[in-house]
Each structure stands twice: as structure tokens, then as C-alpha cells.
CSV table of C-alpha atoms and ligand atoms in Angstrom, one decimal:
chain,number,residue,atom,x,y,z
A,13,UNK,CA,0.0,0.0,0.0
A,14,UNK,CA,1.6,3.3,-1.1
A,15,UNK,CA,-1.0,5.7,0.4
A,16,UNK,CA,0.6,7.8,3.1
A,17,UNK,CA,-1.3,7.1,6.3
A,18,UNK,CA,-1.3,9.7,9.1
A,19,UNK,CA,-2.8,9.9,12.5
A,20,UNK,CA,-5.6,12.4,12.3
A,21,UNK,CA,-8.7,11.9,14.4
A,22,UNK,CA,-12.4,12.7,13.6
A,23,UNK,CA,-12.0,16.2,15.0
A,24,UNK,CA,-9.0,16.8,12.7
A,25,UNK,CA,-6.5,16.7,15.5
A,26,UNK,CA,-3.2,15.6,14.2
A,27,UNK,CA,-1.5,13.1,16.5
A,28,UNK,CA,2.3,13.3,16.6
A,29,UNK,CA,3.1,12.6,20.2
A,30,UNK,CA,3.3,9.2,22.0
A,31,UNK,CA,3.9,8.9,25.7
A,32,UNK,CA,5.2,5.6,26.7
A,33,UNK,CA,5.0,4.2,30.2
A,34,UNK,CA,7.9,1.7,30.2
A,35,UNK,CA,7.1,0.3,33.6
A,36,UNK,CA,4.3,0.3,36.2
A,37,UNK,CA,6.8,0.1,39.0
A,38,UNK,CA,7.8,3.1,41.1
A,39,UNK,CA,10.1,3.7,44.0
A,40,UNK,CA,7.8,6.4,45.5
A,41,UNK,CA,4.3,6.2,46.9
A,42,UNK,CA,3.0,9.7,46.3
A,43,UNK,CA,-0.2,10.2,48.2
A,44,UNK,CA,-2.2,11.3,45.1
A,45,UNK,CA,-1.0,8.4,43.1
A,46,UNK,CA,-0.5,5.2,45.0
A,47,UNK,CA,-1.6,3.6,48.3
A,48,UNK,CA,1.2,3.1,50.9
A,49,UNK,CA,1.5,-0.6,50.0
A,50,UNK,CA,1.7,0.2,46.3
A,51,UNK,CA,-0.4,-1.6,43.6
A,52,UNK,CA,-0.3,-5.1,42.1
A,53,UNK,CA,2.7,-5.1,39.9
A,54,UNK,CA,2.6,-6.4,36.4
A,55,UNK,CA,4.5,-9.7,35.8
A,56,UNK,CA,7.6,-9.5,33.6
A,57,UNK,CA,6.0,-11.2,30.7
A,58,UNK,CA,3.1,-8.8,30.8
A,59,UNK,CA,5.4,-5.9,30.1
A,60,UNK,CA,6.4,-4.9,26.6
A,61,UNK,CA,10.0,-5.9,26.0
A,62,UNK,CA,12.3,-3.2,24.7
A,63,UNK,CA,12.4,-4.6,21.2
A,64,UNK,CA,8.6,-4.6,21.2
A,65,UNK,CA,8.6,-1.0,22.2
A,66,UNK,CA,11.1,-0.1,19.5
A,67,UNK,CA,8.9,-1.8,16.9
A,68,UNK,CA,5.8,0.1,18.0
A,69,UNK,CA,7.7,3.4,17.9
A,70,UNK,CA,9.0,2.6,14.3
A,71,UNK,CA,5.4,2.0,13.3
A,72,UNK,CA,4.4,5.2,15.0
A,73,UNK,CA,7.1,7.2,13.1
A,74,UNK,CA,5.7,5.9,9.8
A,75,UNK,CA,2.4,7.3,10.8
A,76,UNK,CA,3.7,10.7,11.8
A,77,UNK,CA,4.7,10.3,15.5
A,78,UNK,CA,7.8,12.5,16.0
A,79,UNK,CA,7.7,13.2,19.7
A,80,UNK,CA,8.1,10.7,22.5
A,81,UNK,CA,8.0,11.0,26.2
A,82,UNK,CA,9.2,8.2,28.5
A,83,UNK,CA,7.3,7.9,31.7
A,84,UNK,CA,6.3,5.2,34.2
A,85,UNK,CA,5.8,4.2,37.0
A,86,UNK,CA,9.3,5.5,37.3
A,87,UNK,CA,11.1,5.0,34.0
A,88,UNK,CA,14.6,5.1,35.6
A,89,UNK,CA,13.9,2.0,37.8
A,90,UNK,CA,13.4,-0.3,34.8
A,91,UNK,CA,16.4,-2.6,34.2
A,92,UNK,CA,18.1,-2.0,30.9
A,93,UNK,CA,16.7,1.5,30.4
A,94,UNK,CA,20.3,2.8,30.0
A,95,UNK,CA,20.6,0.7,26.9
A,96,UNK,CA,17.1,1.2,25.7
A,97,UNK,CA,17.1,5.0,25.6
A,98,UNK,CA,20.0,5.4,23.2
A,99,UNK,CA,18.4,2.8,20.9
A,100,UNK,CA,15.2,4.8,21.0
A,101,UNK,CA,16.8,8.2,20.3
A,102,UNK,CA,18.8,6.7,17.5
A,103,UNK,CA,15.5,6.0,15.5
A,104,UNK,CA,15.3,8.2,12.5
A,105,UNK,CA,12.2,10.5,12.4
A,106,UNK,CA,12.0,11.4,16.1
A,107,UNK,CA,12.4,15.2,16.7
A,108,UNK,CA,12.0,15.1,20.4
A,109,UNK,CA,12.5,12.5,23.0
A,110,UNK,CA,12.0,13.5,26.6
A,111,UNK,CA,11.6,11.9,30.0
A,112,UNK,CA,9.3,12.4,33.0
A,113,UNK,CA,10.9,11.2,36.2
A,114,UNK,CA,10.6,11.5,40.0
A,115,UNK,CA,14.3,12.4,39.9
A,116,UNK,CA,15.5,9.9,42.5
A,117,UNK,CA,17.9,8.3,40.1
A,118,UNK,CA,18.3,11.3,37.8
A,119,UNK,CA,21.8,12.3,38.9
A,120,UNK,CA,23.4,9.0,37.9
A,121,UNK,CA,21.7,8.8,34.6
A,122,UNK,CA,22.3,12.3,33.3
A,123,UNK,CA,25.5,11.4,31.3
A,124,UNK,CA,23.6,8.6,29.6
A,125,UNK,CA,20.6,10.9,28.8
A,126,UNK,CA,22.8,13.6,27.5
A,127,UNK,CA,24.8,11.2,25.3
A,128,UNK,CA,21.5,9.9,24.0
A,129,UNK,CA,20.5,13.4,22.9
A,130,UNK,CA,17.8,14.0,25.5
A,131,UNK,CA,17.6,17.7,26.3
A,132,UNK,CA,14.3,18.1,28.0
A,133,UNK,CA,13.4,16.6,31.4
A,134,UNK,CA,10.4,16.8,33.6
A,135,UNK,CA,10.9,16.1,37.2
A,136,UNK,CA,8.0,15.7,39.7
A,137,UNK,CA,8.8,17.6,42.9
A,138,UNK,CA,5.7,18.5,45.0
A,139,UNK,CA,7.5,20.2,47.8
A,140,UNK,CA,10.6,22.3,48.4
A,141,UNK,CA,10.8,21.1,52.0
A,142,UNK,CA,12.3,17.8,52.9
A,143,UNK,CA,9.7,17.0,55.6
A,144,UNK,CA,6.8,17.8,53.3
A,145,UNK,CA,8.4,15.9,50.4
A,146,UNK,CA,8.6,13.0,52.8
A,147,UNK,CA,5.0,13.0,53.7
A,148,UNK,CA,3.8,13.5,50.1
A,149,UNK,CA,6.1,10.8,48.6
A,150,UNK,CA,6.2,8.6,51.7
A,151,UNK,CA,10.0,8.4,51.2
A,152,UNK,CA,13.1,10.4,52.0
A,153,UNK,CA,14.7,11.1,48.7
A,154,UNK,CA,14.4,14.9,48.7
A,155,UNK,CA,18.1,15.5,48.6
A,156,UNK,CA,18.7,13.1,45.7
A,157,UNK,CA,16.0,14.8,43.7
A,158,UNK,CA,17.3,18.3,44.3
A,159,UNK,CA,20.8,17.2,43.4
A,160,UNK,CA,19.6,15.6,40.2
A,161,UNK,CA,17.8,18.7,39.2
A,162,UNK,CA,20.8,20.9,39.9
A,163,UNK,CA,23.2,18.7,38.1
A,164,UNK,CA,20.9,18.6,35.1
A,165,UNK,CA,20.8,22.4,35.1
A,166,UNK,CA,24.6,22.6,35.3
A,167,UNK,CA,24.9,20.1,32.5
A,168,UNK,CA,22.8,22.3,30.3
A,169,UNK,CA,19.5,20.3,30.1
A,170,UNK,CA,16.8,22.8,29.0
A,171,UNK,CA,14.1,23.2,29.8
A,172,UNK,CA,13.9,21.4,33.1
A,173,UNK,CA,10.2,21.3,34.0
A,174,UNK,CA,9.3,20.8,37.6
A,175,UNK,CA,5.8,19.3,38.0
A,176,UNK,CA,3.9,20.1,41.2
A,177,UNK,CA,0.5,18.4,41.9
A,178,UNK,CA,-1.0,21.0,44.1
A,179,UNK,CA,-3.2,19.9,47.0
A,180,UNK,CA,-5.1,22.1,49.4
A,181,UNK,CA,-3.7,22.0,53.0
A,182,UNK,CA,-0.7,19.9,51.8
A,183,UNK,CA,1.6,21.9,49.6
A,184,UNK,CA,-0.5,24.9,48.5
A,185,UNK,CA,1.4,26.9,51.2
A,186,UNK,CA,4.5,26.4,49.0
A,187,UNK,CA,3.2,28.1,45.9
A,188,UNK,CA,5.1,31.3,46.5
A,189,UNK,CA,8.3,29.4,47.2
A,190,UNK,CA,7.9,27.7,43.8
A,191,UNK,CA,7.2,31.1,42.3
A,192,UNK,CA,10.5,32.4,43.8
A,193,UNK,CA,12.3,29.4,42.3
A,194,UNK,CA,11.0,30.3,38.8
A,195,UNK,CA,12.5,33.8,39.4
A,196,UNK,CA,15.9,32.7,40.6
A,197,UNK,CA,16.4,29.6,38.4
A,198,UNK,CA,15.8,28.7,34.8
A,199,UNK,CA,13.3,26.1,35.7
A,200,UNK,CA,9.8,25.8,34.2
A,201,UNK,CA,7.5,25.3,37.1
A,202,UNK,CA,4.3,23.5,36.2
A,203,UNK,CA,1.3,23.6,38.6
A,204,UNK,CA,-0.8,20.5,37.9
A,205,UNK,CA,-4.4,20.3,39.1
A,206,UNK,CA,-4.9,17.1,41.1
A,207,UNK,CA,-7.0,14.7,39.1
A,208,UNK,CA,-9.4,12.5,41.0
A,209,UNK,CA,-8.1,9.4,39.2
A,210,UNK,CA,-7.5,7.1,42.1
A,211,UNK,CA,-8.9,6.5,45.5
A,212,UNK,CA,-5.9,8.3,46.9
A,213,UNK,CA,-6.4,11.5,44.9
A,214,UNK,CA,-10.1,11.5,45.3
A,215,UNK,CA,-9.7,12.0,49.0
A,216,UNK,CA,-7.6,15.1,48.6
A,217,UNK,CA,-9.0,18.6,48.7
A,218,UNK,CA,-8.9,20.1,45.3
A,219,UNK,CA,-7.3,23.5,44.6
A,220,UNK,CA,-7.8,25.1,41.2
A,221,UNK,CA,-5.0,26.8,39.2
A,222,UNK,CA,-6.9,30.1,39.2
A,223,UNK,CA,-6.4,30.3,43.0
A,224,UNK,CA,-2.7,29.6,42.6
A,225,UNK,CA,-2.4,32.2,39.8
A,226,UNK,CA,-4.0,34.8,42.0
A,227,UNK,CA,-1.6,34.1,44.9
A,228,UNK,CA,1.3,34.4,42.5
A,229,UNK,CA,0.1,37.7,41.0
A,230,UNK,CA,-0.7,39.2,44.5
A,231,UNK,CA,2.9,38.6,45.5
A,232,UNK,CA,5.0,38.9,42.4
A,233,UNK,CA,2.9,41.1,40.1
A,234,UNK,CA,1.5,40.3,36.6
A,235,UNK,CA,2.1,37.0,34.9
A,236,UNK,CA,3.6,37.8,31.5
A,237,UNK,CA,2.2,35.3,28.8
A,238,UNK,CA,4.8,33.4,26.9
A,239,UNK,CA,4.0,32.9,23.2
A,240,UNK,CA,3.0,29.3,22.6
A,241,UNK,CA,5.3,27.1,20.5
A,242,UNK,CA,3.9,24.8,17.9
A,243,UNK,CA,4.7,21.7,20.0
A,244,UNK,CA,3.6,23.1,23.3
A,245,UNK,CA,1.5,20.8,25.5
A,246,UNK,CA,-1.5,21.8,27.5
A,247,UNK,CA,0.3,24.2,29.9
A,248,UNK,CA,-0.6,27.9,29.8
A,249,UNK,CA,2.8,29.5,30.1
A,250,UNK,CA,4.0,32.7,31.8
A,251,UNK,CA,7.0,34.5,33.0
A,252,UNK,CA,7.4,36.6,36.2
A,253,UNK,CA,9.0,39.9,35.8
A,254,UNK,CA,12.8,39.5,35.8
A,255,UNK,CA,12.4,35.7,36.3
A,256,UNK,CA,14.9,33.3,34.8
A,257,UNK,CA,12.3,30.5,34.5
A,258,UNK,CA,8.7,30.1,33.7
A,259,UNK,CA,5.4,29.3,35.4
A,260,UNK,CA,2.9,27.0,33.7
A,261,UNK,CA,-0.6,25.8,34.6
A,262,UNK,CA,-2.0,22.5,33.6
A,263,UNK,CA,-5.6,22.7,34.4
A,264,UNK,CA,-7.2,19.5,33.3
A,265,UNK,CA,-10.1,19.8,35.7
A,266,UNK,CA,-11.0,23.5,35.7
A,267,UNK,CA,-10.2,24.3,32.1
A,268,UNK,CA,-10.3,21.6,29.4
A,269,UNK,CA,-7.6,21.7,26.8
A,270,UNK,CA,-8.7,18.7,24.8
A,271,UNK,CA,-9.3,20.6,21.6
A,272,UNK,CA,-5.5,20.7,21.1
A,273,UNK,CA,-4.7,17.2,22.2
A,274,UNK,CA,-2.1,15.7,20.0
A,275,UNK,CA,-1.2,12.6,22.0
A,276,UNK,CA,-1.6,8.9,22.5
A,277,UNK,CA,-0.4,6.9,25.4
A,278,UNK,CA,1.1,3.4,25.5
A,279,UNK,CA,1.0,1.5,28.8
A,280,UNK,CA,3.7,-0.8,30.0
A,281,UNK,CA,1.4,-3.8,29.3
A,282,UNK,CA,0.8,-2.8,25.7
A,283,UNK,CA,-2.4,-0.9,25.6
A,284,UNK,CA,-2.8,2.3,23.5
A,285,UNK,CA,-4.9,4.9,25.3
A,286,UNK,CA,-6.4,7.6,23.1
A,287,UNK,CA,-7.1,9.8,26.2
A,288,UNK,CA,-5.6,10.0,29.7
A,289,UNK,CA,-8.9,10.4,31.4
A,290,UNK,CA,-11.1,7.8,29.7
A,291,UNK,CA,-11.3,4.0,29.9
A,292,UNK,CA,-10.9,3.4,26.2
A,293,UNK,CA,-7.9,1.3,25.3
A,294,UNK,CA,-6.7,-0.7,22.3
A,295,UNK,CA,-4.5,-3.8,22.7
A,296,UNK,CA,-1.3,-3.6,20.6
A,297,UNK,CA,0.6,-6.4,22.6
A,298,UNK,CA,-1.7,-9.2,21.5
A,299,UNK,CA,-1.2,-8.7,17.7
A,300,UNK,CA,2.5,-8.0,18.3
A,301,UNK,CA,3.0,-11.3,20.2
A,302,UNK,CA,1.0,-13.2,17.6
A,303,UNK,CA,3.7,-12.2,15.2
A,304,UNK,CA,1.6,-9.9,13.1
A,305,UNK,CA,2.7,-7.9,10.1
A,306,UNK,CA,3.3,-4.2,10.4
A,307,UNK,CA,0.0,-3.5,8.7
A,308,UNK,CA,-1.9,-4.9,11.6
A,309,UNK,CA,0.0,-2.6,14.0
A,310,UNK,CA,-0.8,0.3,11.8
A,311,UNK,CA,-4.5,-0.6,12.1
A,312,UNK,CA,-4.2,-0.6,15.9
A,313,UNK,CA,-2.8,2.9,15.9
A,314,UNK,CA,-5.5,4.1,13.5
A,315,UNK,CA,-8.2,2.5,15.6
A,316,UNK,CA,-6.9,4.2,18.7
A,317,UNK,CA,-7.0,7.5,17.0
A,318,UNK,CA,-10.4,6.9,15.7
A,319,UNK,CA,-11.7,6.2,19.2
A,320,UNK,CA,-10.2,9.4,20.6
A,321,UNK,CA,-12.9,11.2,22.6
A,322,UNK,CA,-13.7,14.8,21.9
A,323,UNK,CA,-12.8,15.6,25.4
A,324,UNK,CA,-12.4,13.9,28.7
A,325,UNK,CA,-15.4,13.8,31.0
A,326,UNK,CA,-13.6,14.3,34.3
A,327,UNK,CA,-14.5,17.5,36.0
A,328,UNK,CA,-15.4,18.3,39.6
A,329,UNK,CA,-19.1,17.5,39.0
A,330,UNK,CA,-18.6,14.3,37.1
A,331,UNK,CA,-18.6,10.9,38.8
A,332,UNK,CA,-16.8,9.2,36.0
A,333,UNK,CA,-14.2,6.7,37.2
A,334,UNK,CA,-11.0,6.1,35.3
A,335,UNK,CA,-10.1,2.5,36.2
A,336,UNK,CA,-6.4,2.6,35.3
A,337,UNK,CA,-4.0,4.0,37.9
A,338,UNK,CA,-1.8,7.0,36.9
A,339,UNK,CA,1.3,4.8,37.7
A,340,UNK,CA,0.3,2.6,34.8
A,341,UNK,CA,-0.6,5.4,32.4
A,342,UNK,CA,2.3,7.7,33.2
A,343,UNK,CA,0.5,11.1,33.5
B,10,SAM,N1,7.6,8.6,38.1
B,10,SAM,C1,7.5,9.6,37.2
B,10,SAM,C2,7.2,10.9,37.9
B,10,SAM,O1,7.1,10.9,39.1
B,10,SAM,O2,7.2,12.0,37.2
B,10,SAM,C3,6.5,9.5,36.0
B,10,SAM,C4,5.2,8.9,36.3
B,10,SAM,S1,4.1,10.0,37.2
B,10,SAM,C5,2.6,9.0,37.3
B,10,SAM,C6,3.8,11.2,35.9
B,10,SAM,C7,3.1,12.4,36.4
B,10,SAM,O3,1.8,12.1,36.8
B,10,SAM,C8,3.8,13.1,37.6
B,10,SAM,O4,4.1,14.4,37.2
B,10,SAM,C9,2.7,13.1,38.6
B,10,SAM,O5,2.8,14.2,39.4
B,10,SAM,C10,1.4,13.0,37.8
B,10,SAM,N2,0.3,12.5,38.6
B,10,SAM,C11,0.1,11.3,39.2
B,10,SAM,N3,-1.1,11.3,39.8
B,10,SAM,C12,-1.7,12.4,39.5
B,10,SAM,C13,-3.0,13.0,39.9
B,10,SAM,N4,-3.9,12.3,40.6
B,10,SAM,N5,-3.3,14.2,39.4
B,10,SAM,C14,-2.4,14.9,38.7
B,10,SAM,N6,-1.2,14.5,38.3
B,10,SAM,C15,-0.9,13.2,38.7
């Protein structure tokens, strides 16, 4: 077949971005994500092997995927990731490969990431205080994460985005400290509204990004909009006067941004999800392990895109449940 296939959905949204959760395992137990005891872990054979991931990405590239983000679980805990990442970035046709990590093992992997050509890193850091970090993540890796971020900055990674899931009564009192960080350092601070996606997050008090925006403006003055780039994600981006970094708001709950969604997600156990906050999934592992031809995998991608909902149905009034846990989707 010579006809050029591309991933364009029913609403004419062009899909060029695949987020891959390479493992469901995580070394943290963040209160909005996992219960203290963790979740049932996938068995090794249930998880896509690296060569399977590479085949899926090659098919994606043929269909116009040019941007990949590796996530988890925690991507840096998966054995062999140090060999996998350079193989992934070596694939022709990818313009942008990035990583979302909790930062615990970042410091020791930065040389490898740099050599593999990765420039952009997102680090989840929900508190700038060791004691609060400890209560949120249920672990004591604050110093490791800060050291990882600082070393990444010194090595020239850019942008380094710092993701904060804001929770009322838990870390909302640190919003101004994060604002200050965006002034003093070249980091892109991203405030993410907590999504009621698991039992854990549903029990936390919600705080909207508009409240955070107001607190920042009251203290630091106007937020200066940053012109959106073509490949920008859902964040609304701003600078603070004189700041070296940026502030961004990802407001999945209070302000839907689905009209610009350009992404698919691949879970560690081989499901393609057309939307983060819906229960639709299309199995790509089954055909892959049956030894199918590339054409069948192309059909799986096309089907996932065809099933992409107009927008997610999760807002504060909705009682929709997403059955997958964030640690298996990867955010
Ligand atoms: N382990 C990596 C990390 O910590 O960044 C990658 C996986 S983690 C599931 C990816 C992102 O999902 C993180 O930025 C995390 O803060 C976000 N996340 C998890 N649960 C969330 C929730 N209930 N609401 C909003 N964001 C959430």
C-alpha cells in the first residue's frame, strides 16, 4: 500500500506525540497516586519488551509520530533503560524524546541521557521542604531529587520542568516558594491540578489553578504570557518579571484543553490509550505477540486515533471513574 497514512482523528486533531509508560513500578508512593502498600505489579512477561517498544515506535514514526516522552511508573527504575534510551533516540524520524521522572535516580543517569541526545526533562517535585516531600512521597529522597535537578541544570539540560501536583492543605502553602524558584532559576514550574483518578487522589482537597495564579500575582505582580510554541503541551505559560524561568498551569479539571490534544499513550502492558482520562484502550501487545505484520499494528494505531474522545469527561461534578491508575498510564 503506497497511500501515506497519518494519525488524524475525527476532529481533525493531528496526533504526533506518543507517551510511553515503560514500567508500572515506582520507587515512591505519592499520596495522590498510590496507596502506601503500592499496587499489584505487572509480571515481567506482561510488560512490553524493549524490542517490542522499538517496533511500536517505528510504526508510529511511519504514521507521523515524531515526539516521544518516556514515563512510568518510574522510568529510571526499569532494568536495561540505560541501553534502551540510546536505541530509541537513534531511531530516524523522532524530533523530540524526553523523560518524566521523579528524579531519585536522575543524577546517575544524566550522562547517559545527554549522550543519547535528550535535552528536556520533567521532574516531579511536589515540595521544596524535605519534611513535606517525605509526607507526600512517603519516602526520604528529597536531597537526591534536588541534586539531580541541579546537576541537570549545570549540564545544560533545558528546559527542566518541575511538576507540582497542588493539594489544598498539603503543599499549597509552598506556591510562593515555587514562584520564587522560577524567578531565581531557569526552571519551568508547572502547577498541575490534582485529578481524582485514584482512590488516593479522590480523597484530597482540590485547589484550582486560578487560586494559585491569584496568589502568585498578588505577590510577584503580573504574569507575562509566553508565546506558545507549535509543539507546546496543555500548559498555559507565563514569566514573572525578571524571572529566569517560567510558570505554567496544567488545568485538566477546571479548564479543558482537549481541543488541542495531539497525543496517544502506551501503557507498560501494551495498551494504547487515546485519552488520559477515559477508559478506552486498544491492545497492541496481542497482535505483536501473535507475530503480526506491520500493517496490523498500523491498524491498531488508526483504531486508537479513531476512538479518541472529543474531550475527557472528568471535572469536579462528574462521577466518571478512570479504572487505570496513573502509575500505569504515566501522566
Ligand atoms: N515517576 C514519574 C514521575 O514521578 O514523574 C513518572 C510517572 S508519574 C505517574 C507522571 C506524572 O503524573 C507526575 O508528574 C505526577 O505528578 C502526575 N500525577 C500522578 N497522579 C496524579 C494525579 N492524581 N493528578 C495529577 N497528576 C498526577
